[in-house]
PDB file of C-alpha atoms and ligand atoms in Angstrom:
ATOM      1  CA  MET A   1      97.266 120.228  97.307  1.00 57.00           C
ATOM      2  CA  MET A   2     100.366 118.969  99.181  1.00 73.00           C
ATOM      3  CA  ALA A   3     101.467 115.394  98.456  1.00 87.00           C
ATOM      4  CA  GLY A   4     100.950 112.909 101.289  1.00 96.00           C
ATOM      5  CA  ARG A   5     103.970 111.967 103.353  1.00 97.00           C
ATOM      6  CA  LEU A   6     103.807 108.381 102.045  1.00 98.00           C
ATOM      7  CA  GLU A   7     102.771 109.128  98.463  1.00 97.00           C
ATOM      8  CA  ASN A   8     103.727 106.292  96.053  1.00 93.00           C
ATOM      9  CA  LYS A   9     104.790 104.018  98.902  1.00 98.00           C
ATOM     10  CA  VAL A  10     103.482 100.481  99.369  1.00 98.00           C
ATOM     11  CA  ALA A  11     103.084  99.559 103.030  1.00 99.00           C
ATOM     12  CA  ILE A  12     102.242  96.243 104.676  1.00 99.00           C
ATOM     13  CA  VAL A  13     100.645  96.477 108.118  1.00 99.00           C
ATOM     14  CA  THR A  14     100.304  93.175 109.970  1.00 99.00           C
ATOM     15  CA  GLY A  15      97.366  93.075 112.345  1.00 98.00           C
ATOM     16  CA  GLY A  16      95.966  96.069 110.464  1.00 98.00           C
ATOM     17  CA  ALA A  17      92.344  95.023 110.960  1.00 98.00           C
ATOM     18  CA  ASP A  18      91.968  96.225 114.546  1.00 98.00           C
ATOM     19  CA  GLY A  19      93.410  98.377 117.318  1.00 98.00           C
ATOM     20  CA  ILE A  20      96.713 100.167 116.744  1.00 99.00           C
ATOM     21  CA  GLY A  21      97.268  98.506 113.341  1.00 99.00           C
ATOM     22  CA  ARG A  22      93.914  99.732 112.071  1.00 99.00           C
ATOM     23  CA  ALA A  23      94.764 103.324 113.023  1.00 99.00           C
ATOM     24  CA  ILE A  24      98.184 103.026 111.360  1.00 99.00           C
ATOM     25  CA  SER A  25      96.647 101.574 108.167  1.00 99.00           C
ATOM     26  CA  ILE A  26      94.127 104.397 107.916  1.00 98.00           C
ATOM     27  CA  LEU A  27      96.657 107.170 108.601  1.00 98.00           C
ATOM     28  CA  TYR A  28      99.180 105.710 106.146  1.00 98.00           C
ATOM     29  CA  ALA A  29      96.455 105.548 103.463  1.00 98.00           C
ATOM     30  CA  GLN A  30      95.439 109.132 104.250  1.00 98.00           C
ATOM     31  CA  GLU A  31      99.079 110.056 103.646  1.00 98.00           C
ATOM     32  CA  GLY A  32      99.014 108.444 100.217  1.00 98.00           C
ATOM     33  CA  ALA A  33     100.381 104.947 100.871  1.00 98.00           C
ATOM     34  CA  LYS A  34      98.883 101.896  99.222  1.00 98.00           C
ATOM     35  CA  VAL A  35      98.291  99.606 102.181  1.00 99.00           C
ATOM     36  CA  CYS A  36      98.083  95.833 102.509  1.00 99.00           C
ATOM     37  CA  ILE A  37      96.275  94.800 105.663  1.00 98.00           C
ATOM     38  CA  ALA A  38      97.696  91.418 106.626  1.00 99.00           C
ATOM     39  CA  ASP A  39      95.478  89.890 109.281  1.00 99.00           C
ATOM     40  CA  ILE A  40      93.643  86.751 110.364  1.00 98.00           C
ATOM     41  CA  ASN A  41      90.390  88.657 110.928  1.00 98.00           C
ATOM     42  CA  ASP A  42      88.671  88.841 107.515  1.00 98.00           C
ATOM     43  CA  GLU A  43      85.592  90.701 108.700  1.00 98.00           C
ATOM     44  CA  LEU A  44      87.361  93.573 110.458  1.00 98.00           C
ATOM     45  CA  ALA A  45      90.005  93.806 107.723  1.00 98.00           C
ATOM     46  CA  GLY A  46      87.234  94.192 105.139  1.00 98.00           C
ATOM     47  CA  GLN A  47      85.806  97.080 107.160  1.00 98.00           C
ATOM     48  CA  VAL A  48      89.174  98.862 107.210  1.00 98.00           C
ATOM     49  CA  VAL A  49      89.602  98.426 103.447  1.00 98.00           C
ATOM     50  CA  ALA A  50      86.096  99.878 102.928  1.00 98.00           C
ATOM     51  CA  GLU A  51      86.844 102.796 105.255  1.00 98.00           C
ATOM     52  CA  ILE A  52      90.050 103.593 103.343  1.00 98.00           C
ATOM     53  CA  ALA A  53      88.193 103.369 100.008  1.00 98.00           C
ATOM     54  CA  SER A  54      85.548 105.798 101.359  1.00 98.00           C
ATOM     55  CA  PHE A  55      88.080 108.654 101.407  1.00 98.00           C
ATOM     56  CA  GLY A  56      89.648 107.653  98.076  1.00 98.00           C
ATOM     57  CA  GLY A  57      92.575 105.746  99.591  1.00 98.00           C
ATOM     58  CA  LYS A  58      93.946 102.486  98.294  1.00 98.00           C
ATOM     59  CA  ALA A  59      94.087  99.330 100.397  1.00 98.00           C
ATOM     60  CA  MET A  60      93.809  95.587 100.060  1.00 98.00           C
ATOM     61  CA  PHE A  61      93.341  92.719 102.466  1.00 98.00           C
ATOM     62  CA  ALA A  62      95.387  89.529 102.478  1.00 98.00           C
ATOM     63  CA  HIS A  63      94.307  86.851 104.922  1.00 98.00           C
ATOM     64  CA  THR A  64      97.579  86.158 106.718  1.00 98.00           C
ATOM     65  CA  ASP A  65      98.658  84.203 109.742  1.00 98.00           C
ATOM     66  CA  ILE A  66     102.083  85.638 110.542  1.00 98.00           C
ATOM     67  CA  SER A  67     103.034  82.507 112.487  1.00 98.00           C
ATOM     68  CA  ASP A  68     103.022  80.649 109.134  1.00 98.00           C
ATOM     69  CA  PRO A  69     105.833  81.544 106.689  1.00 98.00           C
ATOM     70  CA  ALA A  70     103.827  80.126 103.732  1.00 98.00           C
ATOM     71  CA  SER A  71     100.935  82.445 104.579  1.00 98.00           C
ATOM     72  CA  ILE A  72     103.369  85.392 104.769  1.00 99.00           C
ATOM     73  CA  ALA A  73     104.896  84.488 101.383  1.00 98.00           C
ATOM     74  CA  ALA A  74     101.443  84.355  99.774  1.00 98.00           C
ATOM     75  CA  MET A  75     100.549  87.750 101.309  1.00 99.00           C
ATOM     76  CA  VAL A  76     103.723  89.397 100.037  1.00 99.00           C
ATOM     77  CA  ASN A  77     103.157  87.966  96.521  1.00 98.00           C
ATOM     78  CA  GLN A  78      99.586  89.257  96.555  1.00 98.00           C
ATOM     79  CA  THR A  79     100.784  92.690  97.689  1.00 99.00           C
ATOM     80  CA  VAL A  80     103.383  92.904  94.924  1.00 98.00           C
ATOM     81  CA  GLU A  81     100.838  91.865  92.275  1.00 98.00           C
ATOM     82  CA  THR A  82      98.082  94.194  93.492  1.00 98.00           C
ATOM     83  CA  LEU A  83      99.859  97.262  94.888  1.00 98.00           C
ATOM     84  CA  GLY A  84     103.537  96.957  93.924  1.00 98.00           C
ATOM     85  CA  GLU A  85     106.764  96.143  95.773  1.00 98.00           C
ATOM     86  CA  PRO A  86     106.710  97.159  99.461  1.00 98.00           C
ATOM     87  CA  GLN A  87     109.017  99.839 100.881  1.00 98.00           C
ATOM     88  CA  VAL A  88     107.366  99.913 104.326  1.00 99.00           C
ATOM     89  CA  LEU A  89     106.549  97.091 106.750  1.00 99.00           C
ATOM     90  CA  VAL A  90     104.808  97.622 110.064  1.00 99.00           C
ATOM     91  CA  ASN A  91     105.236  94.518 112.209  1.00 99.00           C
ATOM     92  CA  ASN A  92     102.264  95.215 114.439  1.00 98.00           C
ATOM     93  CA  ALA A  93     100.359  91.931 114.899  1.00 98.00           C
ATOM     94  CA  GLY A  94     100.816  90.472 118.335  1.00 98.00           C
ATOM     95  CA  PHE A  95      98.944  89.400 121.425  1.00 97.00           C
ATOM     96  CA  ILE A  96      99.363  89.575 125.186  1.00 96.00           C
ATOM     97  CA  THR A  97      99.261  86.821 127.804  1.00 93.00           C
ATOM     98  CA  PHE A  98      98.145  87.013 131.420  1.00 93.00           C
ATOM     99  CA  THR A  99      99.825  84.341 133.536  1.00 93.00           C
ATOM    100  CA  ASP A 100      99.674  84.247 137.341  1.00 92.00           C
ATOM    101  CA  ASP A 101     102.375  81.611 137.711  1.00 96.00           C
ATOM    102  CA  PRO A 102     104.880  81.105 134.855  1.00 96.00           C
ATOM    103  CA  ALA A 103     105.442  77.508 136.004  1.00 96.00           C
ATOM    104  CA  THR A 104     101.861  76.644 135.025  1.00 95.00           C
ATOM    105  CA  LEU A 105     102.185  77.972 131.473  1.00 96.00           C
ATOM    106  CA  ASP A 106     101.626  75.237 128.913  1.00 96.00           C
ATOM    107  CA  ARG A 107     104.191  74.647 126.205  1.00 97.00           C
ATOM    108  CA  ALA A 108     101.708  75.331 123.374  1.00 97.00           C
ATOM    109  CA  THR A 109     101.049  78.884 124.626  1.00 97.00           C
ATOM    110  CA  TRP A 110     104.777  79.534 125.017  1.00 97.00           C
ATOM    111  CA  LYS A 111     105.417  78.402 121.432  1.00 98.00           C
ATOM    112  CA  LYS A 112     102.400  80.259 120.032  1.00 98.00           C
ATOM    113  CA  ILE A 113     103.291  83.656 121.481  1.00 98.00           C
ATOM    114  CA  PHE A 114     106.885  83.451 120.261  1.00 98.00           C
ATOM    115  CA  SER A 115     105.741  82.315 116.810  1.00 98.00           C
ATOM    116  CA  VAL A 116     103.494  85.383 116.468  1.00 98.00           C
ATOM    117  CA  ASN A 117     105.130  88.156 118.517  1.00 98.00           C
ATOM    118  CA  LEU A 118     108.752  87.478 117.583  1.00 98.00           C
ATOM    119  CA  GLU A 119     109.227  84.886 114.836  1.00 98.00           C
ATOM    120  CA  GLY A 120     106.295  86.384 112.930  1.00 98.00           C
ATOM    121  CA  MET A 121     108.045  89.762 112.908  1.00 98.00           C
ATOM    122  CA  TRP A 122     111.250  88.202 111.645  1.00 98.00           C
ATOM    123  CA  GLU A 123     109.531  86.098 108.966  1.00 98.00           C
ATOM    124  CA  CYS A 124     107.594  89.129 107.668  1.00 99.00           C
ATOM    125  CA  SER A 125     110.831  91.139 107.634  1.00 99.00           C
ATOM    126  CA  ARG A 126     112.653  88.340 105.854  1.00 98.00           C
ATOM    127  CA  ALA A 127     109.897  88.194 103.218  1.00 99.00           C
ATOM    128  CA  VAL A 128     109.996  91.927 102.360  1.00 98.00           C
ATOM    129  CA  LEU A 129     113.766  92.462 102.659  1.00 98.00           C
ATOM    130  CA  PRO A 130     114.534  91.274  99.090  1.00 98.00           C
ATOM    131  CA  PHE A 131     112.341  94.052  97.656  1.00 98.00           C
ATOM    132  CA  MET A 132     113.844  96.660  99.955  1.00 98.00           C
ATOM    133  CA  ARG A 133     117.392  95.558  99.141  1.00 98.00           C
ATOM    134  CA  LYS A 134     116.627  95.665  95.420  1.00 98.00           C
ATOM    135  CA  ALA A 135     115.176  99.168  95.746  1.00 98.00           C
ATOM    136  CA  GLY A 136     117.998 100.364  98.006  1.00 98.00           C
ATOM    137  CA  GLU A 137     115.497 101.698 100.527  1.00 98.00           C
ATOM    138  CA  GLY A 138     113.121 100.396 103.135  1.00 98.00           C
ATOM    139  CA  VAL A 139     111.565 101.038 106.510  1.00 98.00           C
ATOM    140  CA  ILE A 140     110.500  98.500 109.117  1.00 99.00           C
ATOM    141  CA  VAL A 141     108.552  99.529 112.217  1.00 99.00           C
ATOM    142  CA  ASN A 142     108.237  96.897 114.943  1.00 99.00           C
ATOM    143  CA  LEU A 143     105.709  97.204 117.748  1.00 99.00           C
ATOM    144  CA  GLY A 144     107.442  96.859 121.091  1.00 98.00           C
ATOM    145  CA  SER A 145     105.902  97.964 124.372  1.00 98.00           C
ATOM    146  CA  VAL A 146     106.686  99.301 127.814  1.00 97.00           C
ATOM    147  CA  HIS A 147     107.055  95.537 128.431  1.00 97.00           C
ATOM    148  CA  SER A 148     110.145  95.703 126.181  1.00 98.00           C
ATOM    149  CA  PHE A 149     112.075  97.349 129.022  1.00 97.00           C
ATOM    150  CA  GLN A 150     110.294  96.566 132.275  1.00 94.00           C
ATOM    151  CA  ILE A 151     108.717  93.500 133.729  1.00 94.00           C
ATOM    152  CA  VAL A 152     105.157  94.001 134.866  1.00 91.00           C
ATOM    153  CA  GLY A 153     104.278  90.912 136.884  1.00 93.00           C
ATOM    154  CA  GLY A 154     101.620  88.580 135.531  1.00 95.00           C
ATOM    155  CA  HIS A 155     102.400  88.929 131.803  1.00 95.00           C
ATOM    156  CA  PHE A 156     104.794  86.027 131.321  1.00 96.00           C
ATOM    157  CA  PRO A 157     106.051  85.431 128.640  1.00 97.00           C
ATOM    158  CA  TYR A 158     104.688  88.463 126.735  1.00 98.00           C
ATOM    159  CA  ALA A 159     107.432  90.676 128.127  1.00 97.00           C
ATOM    160  CA  ILE A 160     110.107  88.230 126.935  1.00 98.00           C
ATOM    161  CA  THR A 161     108.802  88.417 123.379  1.00 98.00           C
ATOM    162  CA  LYS A 162     108.701  92.227 123.603  1.00 98.00           C
ATOM    163  CA  HIS A 163     112.272  92.357 124.932  1.00 98.00           C
ATOM    164  CA  GLY A 164     113.137  90.185 121.913  1.00 98.00           C
ATOM    165  CA  VAL A 165     111.501  92.701 119.578  1.00 99.00           C
ATOM    166  CA  ILE A 166     114.113  95.263 120.634  1.00 98.00           C
ATOM    167  CA  GLY A 167     116.913  92.776 119.938  1.00 98.00           C
ATOM    168  CA  LEU A 168     115.436  92.012 116.525  1.00 99.00           C
ATOM    169  CA  THR A 169     115.066  95.719 115.773  1.00 99.00           C
ATOM    170  CA  ARG A 170     118.657  96.541 116.677  1.00 98.00           C
ATOM    171  CA  SER A 171     120.060  93.487 114.900  1.00 98.00           C
ATOM    172  CA  LEU A 172     118.265  94.196 111.619  1.00 99.00           C
ATOM    173  CA  ALA A 173     119.203  97.886 111.852  1.00 99.00           C
ATOM    174  CA  VAL A 174     122.882  96.946 112.087  1.00 98.00           C
ATOM    175  CA  GLU A 175     122.736  94.267 109.378  1.00 98.00           C
ATOM    176  CA  TYR A 176     120.793  96.288 106.806  1.00 98.00           C
ATOM    177  CA  GLY A 177     121.665  99.906 107.620  1.00 98.00           C
ATOM    178  CA  PRO A 178     124.412  99.820 104.949  1.00 98.00           C
ATOM    179  CA  GLU A 179     121.654  99.091 102.401  1.00 98.00           C
ATOM    180  CA  ASN A 180     119.562 102.098 103.483  1.00 98.00           C
ATOM    181  CA  ILE A 181     116.984  99.982 105.297  1.00 98.00           C
ATOM    182  CA  ARG A 182     115.933 101.521 108.592  1.00 99.00           C
ATOM    183  CA  VAL A 183     114.446  99.469 111.427  1.00 99.00           C
ATOM    184  CA  ASN A 184     112.960 101.023 114.551  1.00 99.00           C
ATOM    185  CA  ALA A 185     110.602  99.994 117.323  1.00 99.00           C
ATOM    186  CA  LEU A 186     107.534 101.879 118.506  1.00 99.00           C
ATOM    187  CA  CYS A 187     106.874 101.186 122.179  1.00 98.00           C
ATOM    188  CA  PRO A 188     103.447 102.200 123.470  1.00 98.00           C
ATOM    189  CA  GLY A 189     102.102 102.465 126.989  1.00 98.00           C
ATOM    190  CA  MET A 190      98.499 101.376 127.506  1.00 98.00           C
ATOM    191  CA  VAL A 191      96.376 101.969 124.418  1.00 98.00           C
ATOM    192  CA  GLU A 192      92.574 101.897 124.514  1.00 98.00           C
ATOM    193  CA  THR A 193      91.926  99.464 121.683  1.00 98.00           C
ATOM    194  CA  PRO A 194      88.479  97.869 121.198  1.00 98.00           C
ATOM    195  CA  THR A 195      89.944  94.617 122.609  1.00 97.00           C
ATOM    196  CA  ALA A 196      91.247  96.350 125.752  1.00 97.00           C
ATOM    197  CA  MET A 197      87.940  98.142 126.264  1.00 97.00           C
ATOM    198  CA  ALA A 198      86.023  94.859 125.840  1.00 97.00           C
ATOM    199  CA  THR A 199      88.287  93.160 128.401  1.00 95.00           C
ATOM    200  CA  TRP A 200      87.633  95.906 130.933  1.00 96.00           C
ATOM    201  CA  ALA A 201      83.901  95.916 130.122  1.00 96.00           C
ATOM    202  CA  ALA A 202      83.733  92.297 131.326  1.00 96.00           C
ATOM    203  CA  MET A 203      85.175  93.285 134.733  1.00 95.00           C
ATOM    204  CA  ASP A 204      83.282  94.412 137.829  1.00 95.00           C
ATOM    205  CA  ASP A 205      84.310  98.063 137.642  1.00 97.00           C
ATOM    206  CA  PRO A 206      85.363  98.892 134.056  1.00 97.00           C
ATOM    207  CA  GLU A 207      85.753 102.641 134.640  1.00 97.00           C
ATOM    208  CA  GLY A 208      87.734 102.023 137.842  1.00 98.00           C
ATOM    209  CA  VAL A 209      90.134  99.691 136.037  1.00 97.00           C
ATOM    210  CA  ARG A 210      90.458 102.096 133.131  1.00 98.00           C
ATOM    211  CA  LYS A 211      91.309 104.938 135.504  1.00 98.00           C
ATOM    212  CA  ALA A 212      93.725 102.812 137.570  1.00 97.00           C
ATOM    213  CA  VAL A 213      95.649 101.802 134.450  1.00 97.00           C
ATOM    214  CA  GLY A 214      95.557 105.372 133.146  1.00 97.00           C
ATOM    215  CA  ASP A 215      96.992 106.577 136.459  1.00 96.00           C
ATOM    216  CA  LEU A 216     100.150 104.518 135.828  1.00 95.00           C
ATOM    217  CA  HIS A 217     101.021 107.159 133.226  1.00 96.00           C
ATOM    218  CA  PRO A 218     102.049 110.668 134.344  1.00 96.00           C
ATOM    219  CA  LEU A 219      99.591 112.027 131.750  1.00 97.00           C
ATOM    220  CA  ARG A 220      96.950 110.281 133.904  1.00 97.00           C
ATOM    221  CA  ARG A 221      95.211 108.522 131.035  1.00 98.00           C
ATOM    222  CA  ASN A 222      95.641 105.803 128.443  1.00 98.00           C
ATOM    223  CA  ALA A 223      96.426 106.496 124.790  1.00 98.00           C
ATOM    224  CA  SER A 224      94.127 106.354 121.803  1.00 98.00           C
ATOM    225  CA  CYS A 225      95.087 104.213 118.800  1.00 98.00           C
ATOM    226  CA  GLU A 226      95.561 107.396 116.755  1.00 98.00           C
ATOM    227  CA  GLU A 227      98.207 108.566 119.236  1.00 98.00           C
ATOM    228  CA  MET A 228     100.284 105.548 118.139  1.00 99.00           C
ATOM    229  CA  ALA A 229      99.576 106.023 114.425  1.00 99.00           C
ATOM    230  CA  TYR A 230     101.302 109.436 114.269  1.00 98.00           C
ATOM    231  CA  PRO A 231     104.624 108.204 115.718  1.00 98.00           C
ATOM    232  CA  ALA A 232     104.378 105.162 113.391  1.00 99.00           C
ATOM    233  CA  LEU A 233     103.980 107.622 110.509  1.00 99.00           C
ATOM    234  CA  PHE A 234     107.049 109.575 111.636  1.00 98.00           C
ATOM    235  CA  LEU A 235     109.106 106.367 111.710  1.00 99.00           C
ATOM    236  CA  ALA A 236     108.013 105.490 108.152  1.00 98.00           C
ATOM    237  CA  THR A 237     108.780 108.857 106.557  1.00 98.00           C
ATOM    238  CA  HIS A 238     111.849 110.842 105.571  1.00 97.00           C
ATOM    239  CA  GLU A 239     111.354 112.870 108.778  1.00 98.00           C
ATOM    240  CA  SER A 240     113.139 110.074 110.682  1.00 98.00           C
ATOM    241  CA  SER A 241     115.727 109.454 107.938  1.00 98.00           C
ATOM    242  CA  PHE A 242     118.785 109.321 110.268  1.00 98.00           C
ATOM    243  CA  MET A 243     117.080 107.139 112.863  1.00 98.00           C
ATOM    244  CA  THR A 244     117.590 103.394 112.994  1.00 99.00           C
ATOM    245  CA  GLY A 245     117.929 100.697 115.644  1.00 99.00           C
ATOM    246  CA  GLN A 246     116.011 102.883 118.096  1.00 98.00           C
ATOM    247  CA  SER A 247     112.995 102.525 120.329  1.00 98.00           C
ATOM    248  CA  LEU A 248     110.499 105.349 120.213  1.00 98.00           C
ATOM    249  CA  ILE A 249     108.769 105.158 123.572  1.00 98.00           C
ATOM    250  CA  VAL A 250     105.292 106.687 123.444  1.00 98.00           C
ATOM    251  CA  ASP A 251     103.949 105.871 126.873  1.00 98.00           C
ATOM    252  CA  GLY A 252     102.546 109.035 128.446  1.00 98.00           C
ATOM    253  CA  GLY A 253     105.653 109.154 130.648  1.00 97.00           C
ATOM    254  CA  ARG A 254     105.033 105.724 132.181  1.00 96.00           C
ATOM    255  CA  SER A 255     108.645 104.566 131.884  1.00 94.00           C
ATOM    256  CA  ALA A 256     109.873 107.718 133.634  1.00 92.00           C
ATOM    257  CA  PHE A 257     107.602 107.127 136.597  1.00 85.00           C
ATOM    258  CA  TYR A 258     108.686 105.148 139.644  1.00 79.00           C
ATOM    259  CA  SER A 259     106.244 104.311 142.375  1.00 73.00           C
ATOM    260  CA  ASP A 260     107.076 102.335 145.519  1.00 71.00           C
TER     261      ASP A 260
HETATM  262  N1  NAD B   1      97.098  97.908 123.186  1.00 89.54           N
HETATM  263  C1  NAD B   1      98.132  98.223 123.957  1.00 89.54           C
HETATM  264  O1  NAD B   1      97.958  98.799 125.035  1.00 89.54           O
HETATM  265  C2  NAD B   1      99.546  97.892 123.520  1.00 89.54           C
HETATM  266  C3  NAD B   1     100.593  98.402 124.311  1.00 89.54           C
HETATM  267  C4  NAD B   1     101.904  98.134 123.924  1.00 89.54           C
HETATM  268  C5  NAD B   1     102.152  97.375 122.799  1.00 89.54           C
HETATM  269  N2  NAD B   1     101.107  96.881 122.045  1.00 89.54           N
HETATM  270  C6  NAD B   1     101.453  96.093 120.862  1.00 89.54           C
HETATM  271  O2  NAD B   1     100.866  96.685 119.719  1.00 89.54           O
HETATM  272  C7  NAD B   1     100.525  95.691 118.765  1.00 89.54           C
HETATM  273  C8  NAD B   1      99.053  95.817 118.410  1.00 89.54           C
HETATM  274  O3  NAD B   1      98.309  95.618 119.604  1.00 89.54           O
HETATM  275  P1  NAD B   1      96.754  95.951 119.712  1.00 89.54           P
HETATM  276  O4  NAD B   1      96.493  96.170 121.155  1.00 89.54           O
HETATM  277  O5  NAD B   1      96.364  96.984 118.720  1.00 89.54           O
HETATM  278  O6  NAD B   1      96.140  94.532 119.323  1.00 89.54           O
HETATM  279  P2  NAD B   1      94.645  94.142 118.901  1.00 89.54           P
HETATM  280  O7  NAD B   1      94.367  92.853 119.579  1.00 89.54           O
HETATM  281  O8  NAD B   1      93.711  95.283 119.075  1.00 89.54           O
HETATM  282  O9  NAD B   1      94.823  93.883 117.328  1.00 89.54           O
HETATM  283  C9  NAD B   1      95.736  92.925 116.896  1.00 89.54           C
HETATM  284  C10 NAD B   1      95.449  92.571 115.451  1.00 89.54           C
HETATM  285  O10 NAD B   1      96.399  91.554 115.087  1.00 89.54           O
HETATM  286  C11 NAD B   1      95.710  90.487 114.456  1.00 89.54           C
HETATM  287  N3  NAD B   1      96.445  89.250 114.652  1.00 89.54           N
HETATM  288  C12 NAD B   1      96.583  88.535 115.800  1.00 89.54           C
HETATM  289  N4  NAD B   1      97.297  87.427 115.572  1.00 89.54           N
HETATM  290  C13 NAD B   1      97.651  87.447 114.260  1.00 89.54           C
HETATM  291  C14 NAD B   1      98.373  86.571 113.423  1.00 89.54           C
HETATM  292  N5  NAD B   1      98.892  85.418 113.891  1.00 89.54           N
HETATM  293  N6  NAD B   1      98.548  86.908 112.134  1.00 89.54           N
HETATM  294  C15 NAD B   1      98.024  88.058 111.634  1.00 89.54           C
HETATM  295  N7  NAD B   1      97.290  88.914 112.375  1.00 89.54           N
HETATM  296  C16 NAD B   1      97.106  88.605 113.677  1.00 89.54           C
HETATM  297  C17 NAD B   1      94.327  90.480 115.101  1.00 89.54           C
HETATM  298  O11 NAD B   1      93.356  89.830 114.286  1.00 89.54           O
HETATM  299  C18 NAD B   1      94.056  91.979 115.243  1.00 89.54           C
HETATM  300  O12 NAD B   1      93.456  92.519 114.087  1.00 89.54           O
HETATM  301  C19 NAD B   1     100.896  94.351 119.399  1.00 89.54           C
HETATM  302  O13 NAD B   1     102.173  93.947 118.944  1.00 89.54           O
HETATM  303  C20 NAD B   1     100.924  94.671 120.886  1.00 89.54           C
HETATM  304  O14 NAD B   1     101.761  93.800 121.598  1.00 89.54           O
HETATM  305  C21 NAD B   1      99.822  97.125 122.389  1.00 89.54           C
END
């Protein structure tokens, strides 16, 4: 039997309990990685760990709020004790905001989204970097978005945090490239996560909305979570060994499409 593409690797996936992170956690485990699911949702994280165990994979759950550096430190310690020192970090946890008028946004929401979507990525990176530097190897995959490059009205300040993710990615790639630590961003178009589907289900015409959003992509549909897991696997393996500081845009052609 061929060895998995992440055999003997320890990977931390933030937000690994649901959506894109869940698919990445499962695929990484299928490819032989030992995976720590770092998430605030204990129930869903437990289900992912059980699913990974059902095919003989190895995973653990660490209750983690990535907006809290102490919580991140505890998670990394737990990972090292249980699975070993991490060589792979997927900074996936994040959330979106819908804001009609930026001027009405309250300060608490502004601070919260930056503390999760941007600072959280940096603090998780900071916490695993010592192990990567010691090992002389490491891979960090940050979840950007089509919102990392374009402003879609009504999502303030989500797009600002996602623009920042690209800056963080490029900065860390430059700073730590000489130590063989690669940092790239994965930038999805619309992905049909359970949360997205539930949001649409609460609307008047869920199928109409789903189709309208899908039609923004030249492939005329939205992505599945698994369609993000494969590019995230590529970015974590030797197959992308000369790639760092880049954004892998996996958006069904959405960013190539201009409509007036
Ligand atoms: N779904 C999309 O269409 C889409 C498109 C582009 C980019 N993204 C990005 O992909 C990433 C994953 O998105 P998703 O749609 O799969 O999200 P999701 O809401 O389906 O899942 C997010 C997971 O992160 C966890 N989480 C949230 N806040 C956390 C915190 N403070 N600490 C730890 N865990 C936390 C949640 O519990 C959940 O398990 C995000 O960074 C998002 O911005 C998503």
